Coordinates of C-alpha atoms and ligand atoms in Angstrom, one line a residue:
X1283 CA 20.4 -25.0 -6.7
X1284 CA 18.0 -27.7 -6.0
X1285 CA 18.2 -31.5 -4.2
X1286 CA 15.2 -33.5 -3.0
X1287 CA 15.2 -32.1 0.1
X1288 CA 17.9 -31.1 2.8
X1289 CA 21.3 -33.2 1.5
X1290 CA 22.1 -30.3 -1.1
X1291 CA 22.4 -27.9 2.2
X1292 CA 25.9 -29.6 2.3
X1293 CA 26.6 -28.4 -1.5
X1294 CA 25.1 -24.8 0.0
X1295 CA 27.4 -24.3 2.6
X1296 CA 30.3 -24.9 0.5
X1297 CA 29.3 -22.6 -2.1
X1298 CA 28.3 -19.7 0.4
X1299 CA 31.8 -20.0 1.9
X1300 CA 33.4 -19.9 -1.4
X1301 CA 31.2 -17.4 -2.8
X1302 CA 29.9 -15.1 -0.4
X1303 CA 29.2 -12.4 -2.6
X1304 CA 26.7 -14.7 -5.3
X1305 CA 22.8 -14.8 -4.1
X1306 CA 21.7 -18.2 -3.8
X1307 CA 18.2 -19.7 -4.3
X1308 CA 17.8 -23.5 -2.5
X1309 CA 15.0 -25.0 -3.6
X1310 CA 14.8 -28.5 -1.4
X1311 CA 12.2 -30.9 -2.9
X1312 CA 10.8 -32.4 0.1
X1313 CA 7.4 -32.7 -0.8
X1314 CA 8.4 -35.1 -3.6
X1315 CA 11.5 -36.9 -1.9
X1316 CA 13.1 -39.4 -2.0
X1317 CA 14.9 -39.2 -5.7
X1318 CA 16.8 -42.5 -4.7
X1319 CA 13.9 -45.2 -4.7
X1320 CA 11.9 -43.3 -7.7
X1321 CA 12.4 -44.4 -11.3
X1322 CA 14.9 -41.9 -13.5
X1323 CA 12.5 -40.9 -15.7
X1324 CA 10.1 -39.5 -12.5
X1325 CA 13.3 -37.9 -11.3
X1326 CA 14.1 -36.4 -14.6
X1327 CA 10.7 -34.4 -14.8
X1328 CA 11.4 -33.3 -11.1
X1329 CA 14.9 -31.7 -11.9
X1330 CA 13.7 -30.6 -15.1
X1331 CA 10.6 -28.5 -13.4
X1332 CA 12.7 -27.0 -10.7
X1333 CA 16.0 -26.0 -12.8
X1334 CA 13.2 -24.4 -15.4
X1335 CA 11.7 -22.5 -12.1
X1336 CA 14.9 -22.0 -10.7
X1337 CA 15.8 -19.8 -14.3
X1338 CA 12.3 -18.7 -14.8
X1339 CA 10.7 -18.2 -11.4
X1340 CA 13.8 -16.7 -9.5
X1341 CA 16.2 -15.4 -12.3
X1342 CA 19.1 -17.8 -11.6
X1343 CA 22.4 -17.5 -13.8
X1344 CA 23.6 -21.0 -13.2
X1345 CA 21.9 -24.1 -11.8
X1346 CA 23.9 -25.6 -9.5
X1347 CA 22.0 -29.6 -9.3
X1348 CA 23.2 -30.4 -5.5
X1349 CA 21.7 -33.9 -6.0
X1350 CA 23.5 -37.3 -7.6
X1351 CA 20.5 -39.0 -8.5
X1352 CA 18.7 -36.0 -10.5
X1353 CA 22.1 -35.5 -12.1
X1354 CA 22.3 -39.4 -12.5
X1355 CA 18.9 -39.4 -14.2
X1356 CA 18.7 -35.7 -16.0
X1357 CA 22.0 -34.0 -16.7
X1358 CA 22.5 -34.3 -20.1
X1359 CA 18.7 -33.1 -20.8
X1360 CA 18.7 -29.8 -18.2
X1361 CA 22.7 -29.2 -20.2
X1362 CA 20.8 -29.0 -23.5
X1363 CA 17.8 -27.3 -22.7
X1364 CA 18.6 -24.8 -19.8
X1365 CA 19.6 -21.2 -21.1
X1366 CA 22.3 -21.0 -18.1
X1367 CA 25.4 -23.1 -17.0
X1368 CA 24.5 -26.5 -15.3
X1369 CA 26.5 -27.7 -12.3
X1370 CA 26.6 -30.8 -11.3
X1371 CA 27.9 -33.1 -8.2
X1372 CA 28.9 -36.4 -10.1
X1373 CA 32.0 -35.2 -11.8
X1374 CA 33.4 -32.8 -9.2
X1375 CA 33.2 -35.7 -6.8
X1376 CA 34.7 -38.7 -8.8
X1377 CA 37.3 -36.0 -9.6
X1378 CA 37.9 -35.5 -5.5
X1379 CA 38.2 -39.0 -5.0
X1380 CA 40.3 -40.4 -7.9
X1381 CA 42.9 -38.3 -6.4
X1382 CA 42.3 -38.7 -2.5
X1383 CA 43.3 -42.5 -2.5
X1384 CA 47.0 -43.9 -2.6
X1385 CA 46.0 -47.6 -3.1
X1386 CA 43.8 -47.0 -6.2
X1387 CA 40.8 -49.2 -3.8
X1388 CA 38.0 -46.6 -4.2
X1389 CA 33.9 -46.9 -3.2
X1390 CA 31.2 -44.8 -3.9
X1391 CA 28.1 -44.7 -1.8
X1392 CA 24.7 -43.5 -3.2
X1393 CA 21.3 -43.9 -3.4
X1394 CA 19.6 -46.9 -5.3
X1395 CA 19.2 -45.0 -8.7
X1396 CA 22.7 -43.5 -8.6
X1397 CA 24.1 -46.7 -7.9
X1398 CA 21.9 -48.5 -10.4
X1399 CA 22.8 -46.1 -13.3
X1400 CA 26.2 -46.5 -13.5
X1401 CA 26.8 -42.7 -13.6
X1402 CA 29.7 -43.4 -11.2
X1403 CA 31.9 -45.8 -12.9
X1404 CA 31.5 -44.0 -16.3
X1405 CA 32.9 -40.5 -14.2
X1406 CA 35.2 -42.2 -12.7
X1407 CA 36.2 -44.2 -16.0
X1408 CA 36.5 -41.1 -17.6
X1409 CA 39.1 -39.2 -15.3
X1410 CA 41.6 -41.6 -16.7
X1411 CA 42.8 -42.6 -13.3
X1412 CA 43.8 -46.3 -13.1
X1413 CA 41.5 -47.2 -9.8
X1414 CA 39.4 -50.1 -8.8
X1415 CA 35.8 -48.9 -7.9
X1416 CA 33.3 -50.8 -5.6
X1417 CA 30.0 -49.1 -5.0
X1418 CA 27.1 -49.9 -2.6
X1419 CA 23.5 -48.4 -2.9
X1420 CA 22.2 -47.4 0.9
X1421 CA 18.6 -47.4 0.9
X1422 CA 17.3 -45.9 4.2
X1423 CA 20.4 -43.3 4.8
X1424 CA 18.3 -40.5 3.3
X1425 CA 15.3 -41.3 5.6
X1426 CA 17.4 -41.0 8.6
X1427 CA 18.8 -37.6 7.9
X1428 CA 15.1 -36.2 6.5
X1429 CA 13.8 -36.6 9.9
X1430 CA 16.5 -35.2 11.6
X1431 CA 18.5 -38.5 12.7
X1432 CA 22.0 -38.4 12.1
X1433 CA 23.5 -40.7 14.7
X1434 CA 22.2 -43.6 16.8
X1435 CA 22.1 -46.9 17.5
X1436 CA 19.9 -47.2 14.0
X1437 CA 21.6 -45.7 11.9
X1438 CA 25.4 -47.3 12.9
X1439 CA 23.0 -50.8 12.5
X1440 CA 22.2 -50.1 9.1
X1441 CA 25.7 -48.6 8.3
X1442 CA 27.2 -51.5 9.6
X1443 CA 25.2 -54.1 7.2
X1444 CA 25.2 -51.6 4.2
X1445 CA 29.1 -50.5 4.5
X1446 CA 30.1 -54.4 4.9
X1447 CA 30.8 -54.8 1.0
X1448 CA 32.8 -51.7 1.1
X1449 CA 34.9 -52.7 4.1
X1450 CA 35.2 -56.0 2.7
X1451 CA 36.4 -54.4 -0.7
X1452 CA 39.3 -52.6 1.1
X1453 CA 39.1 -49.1 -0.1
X1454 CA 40.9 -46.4 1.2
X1455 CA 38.8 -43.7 0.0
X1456 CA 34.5 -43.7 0.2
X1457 CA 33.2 -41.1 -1.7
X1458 CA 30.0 -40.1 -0.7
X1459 CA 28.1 -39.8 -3.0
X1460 CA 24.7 -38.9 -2.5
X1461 CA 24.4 -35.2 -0.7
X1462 CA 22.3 -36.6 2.3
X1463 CA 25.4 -38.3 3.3
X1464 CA 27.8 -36.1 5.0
X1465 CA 25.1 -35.3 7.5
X1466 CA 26.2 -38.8 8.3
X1467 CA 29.7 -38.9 8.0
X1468 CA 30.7 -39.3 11.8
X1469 CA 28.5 -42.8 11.6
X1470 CA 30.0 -43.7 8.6
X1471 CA 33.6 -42.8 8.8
X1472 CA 33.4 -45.1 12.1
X1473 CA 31.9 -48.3 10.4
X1474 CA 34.2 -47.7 8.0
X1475 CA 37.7 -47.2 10.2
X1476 CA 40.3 -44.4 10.3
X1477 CA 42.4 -45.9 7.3
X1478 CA 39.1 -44.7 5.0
X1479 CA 39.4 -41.2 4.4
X1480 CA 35.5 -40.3 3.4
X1481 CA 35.1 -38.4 0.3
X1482 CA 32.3 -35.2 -0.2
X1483 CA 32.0 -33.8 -3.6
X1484 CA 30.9 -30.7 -2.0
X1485 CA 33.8 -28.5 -2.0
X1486 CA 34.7 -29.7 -5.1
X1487 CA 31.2 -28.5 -6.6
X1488 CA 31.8 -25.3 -5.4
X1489 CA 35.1 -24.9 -6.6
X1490 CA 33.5 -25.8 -10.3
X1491 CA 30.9 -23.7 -9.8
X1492 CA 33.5 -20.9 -9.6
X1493 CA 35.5 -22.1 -12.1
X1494 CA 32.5 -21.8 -15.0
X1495 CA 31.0 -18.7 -13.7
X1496 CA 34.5 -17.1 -13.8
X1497 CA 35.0 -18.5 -17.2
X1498 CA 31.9 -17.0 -18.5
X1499 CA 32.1 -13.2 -16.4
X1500 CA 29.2 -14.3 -14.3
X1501 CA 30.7 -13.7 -10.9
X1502 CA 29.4 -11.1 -9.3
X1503 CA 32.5 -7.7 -8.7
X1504 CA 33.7 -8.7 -4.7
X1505 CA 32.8 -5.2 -2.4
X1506 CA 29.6 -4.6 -5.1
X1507 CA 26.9 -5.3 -2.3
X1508 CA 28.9 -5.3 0.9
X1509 CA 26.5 -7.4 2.8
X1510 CA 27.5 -10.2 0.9
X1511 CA 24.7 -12.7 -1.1
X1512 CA 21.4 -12.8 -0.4
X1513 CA 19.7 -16.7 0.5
X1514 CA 16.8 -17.5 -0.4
X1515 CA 15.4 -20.5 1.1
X1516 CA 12.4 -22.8 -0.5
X1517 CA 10.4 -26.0 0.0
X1518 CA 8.1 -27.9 -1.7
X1519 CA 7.0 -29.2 1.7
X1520 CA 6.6 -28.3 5.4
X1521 CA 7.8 -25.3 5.1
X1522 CA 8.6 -25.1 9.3
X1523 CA 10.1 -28.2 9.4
X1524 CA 12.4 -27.0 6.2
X1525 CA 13.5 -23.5 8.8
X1526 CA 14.2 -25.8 11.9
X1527 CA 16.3 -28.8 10.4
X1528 CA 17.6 -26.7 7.6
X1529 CA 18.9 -24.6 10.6
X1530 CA 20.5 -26.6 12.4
X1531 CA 22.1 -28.6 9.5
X1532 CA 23.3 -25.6 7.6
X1533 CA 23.5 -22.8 10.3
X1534 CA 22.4 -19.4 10.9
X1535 CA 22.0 -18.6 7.1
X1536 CA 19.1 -21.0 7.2
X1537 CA 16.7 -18.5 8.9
X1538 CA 13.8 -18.5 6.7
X1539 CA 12.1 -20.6 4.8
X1540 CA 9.5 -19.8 1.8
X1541 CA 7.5 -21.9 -0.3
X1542 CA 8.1 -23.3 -3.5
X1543 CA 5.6 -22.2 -6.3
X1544 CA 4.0 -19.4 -4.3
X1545 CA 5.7 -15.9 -4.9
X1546 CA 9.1 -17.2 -6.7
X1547 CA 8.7 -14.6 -8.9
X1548 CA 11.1 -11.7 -7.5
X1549 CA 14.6 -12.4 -8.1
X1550 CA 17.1 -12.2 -5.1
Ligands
LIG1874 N1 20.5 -36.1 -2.1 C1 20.1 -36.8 -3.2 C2 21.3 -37.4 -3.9 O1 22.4 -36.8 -3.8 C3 19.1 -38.0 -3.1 C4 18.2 -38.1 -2.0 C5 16.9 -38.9 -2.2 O2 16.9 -40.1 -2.4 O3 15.9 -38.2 -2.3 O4 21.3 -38.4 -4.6

């Protein structure tokens, strides 16, 4: 699985607690981040280069792409041309919150090139569900949690003036959907107010990735390696800084950290 940097560690924890037995490869981006203010097409050769290294470099069966902006800019391309199942977080999540809500007021939240490319309202469009969605790009929310900021005076600020649409739109369910977010969900779930339930596409994700490997007799037998999966964590950047946030934004999983492009060549 791959993001831009640490938001797919919320798509990782939910597929290690689904799947404990699968080996996982992370590869965070963070040398290259952030997706969200890039244009598409610079986003599409990123997620192209690391799903091809994720299959080539590290043997992965199924790319799991733990990031809405490199699914909002390369899905249907890494689909085509990737030898393995692709997973991505747009679907599962409009999926999640097209049945969370009771008024049929929905929001999505997401970086500026999510937002802008309209991936949401077509996913949403396609579940069939007869809901009204509002949708807010949040420039800066992926900043905060990169350094390590997930709560503060600065962020509720900039919550506060980036949520107002949504609040003023009325919705009763926020999905969230860039995977930086839910490192900021306490901020956000209080700018928004207890009547909004906040929406992750995390689980879901996980619950699709088991779904298609099941379907195609790629899960690994239960009991076959009782230590459970092995983790393999990578970075395109500082590779410290990647072991101590990653750490203490996953847990104890997150133990060490390896460079991206330098010995990838040993499967898990
Ligand atoms: N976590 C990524 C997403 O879900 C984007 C973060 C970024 O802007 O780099 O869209």
């Amino acid at each position: 699985m791959f993001d831009s940097g640490f938001g797919g560690l919320t798509v990782a924890r939910a597929l290690i607690d689904l799947l404990p037995d699968e080996d996982l490869v992370y590869v965070g981006d963070t040398g290259r981040y952030p997706y969200g203010s890039k244009p598409l097409d610079d986003v599409r050769g990123y997620a192209r280069e690391l799903a091809w290294s994720l299959v080539d470099d590290y043997g992965a069966k199924a790319v799991v792409v733990a990031c809405n902006t490199a699914t909002a800019a390369g899905l249907d391309e890494l689909r085509a041309e990737l030898p393995v199942p692709v997973i991505d977080v747009i679907e599962p999540g409009a999926r999640s919150l097209v049945t969370t809500t009771r008024t049929g007021r929905v929001g999505v939240i997401g970086t500026v090139g999510t937002i802008s490319s309209g991936a949401y309202l077509h996913a949403v469009a396609r579940t069939g569900a007869p809901v009204h969605l509002a949708s807010a790009a949040c420039p800066g929310f992926v900043e905060f949690v990169e350094r390590g900021r997930t709560t503060g005076d600065e962020v509720t600020v900039l919550a506060e003036r980036l949520l107002a649409p949504l609040r003023d739109a009325g919705v009763d369910a926020l999905l969230l959907g860039c995977t930086h977010y839910p490192f900021l969900a306490r901020t956000i779930s209080d700018v928004m107010g207890p009547e909004v339930t906040l929406v992750s596409s995390a689980d879901e994700t996980a619950f699709a990735a088991h779904t298609v490997l099941n379907d195609l007799g790629l899960l690994r037998p239960p009991g076959e390696r009782p230590e459970g999966g092995r983790h393999r964590w990578v970075s395109s950047g500082d590779i410290e800084w990647f072991r101590m946030l990653g750490g203490r934004l996953l847990g104890p999983e997150l133990d060490t950290t390896e460079p991206w492009r330098d010995g990838g060549t040993v499967a898990p």
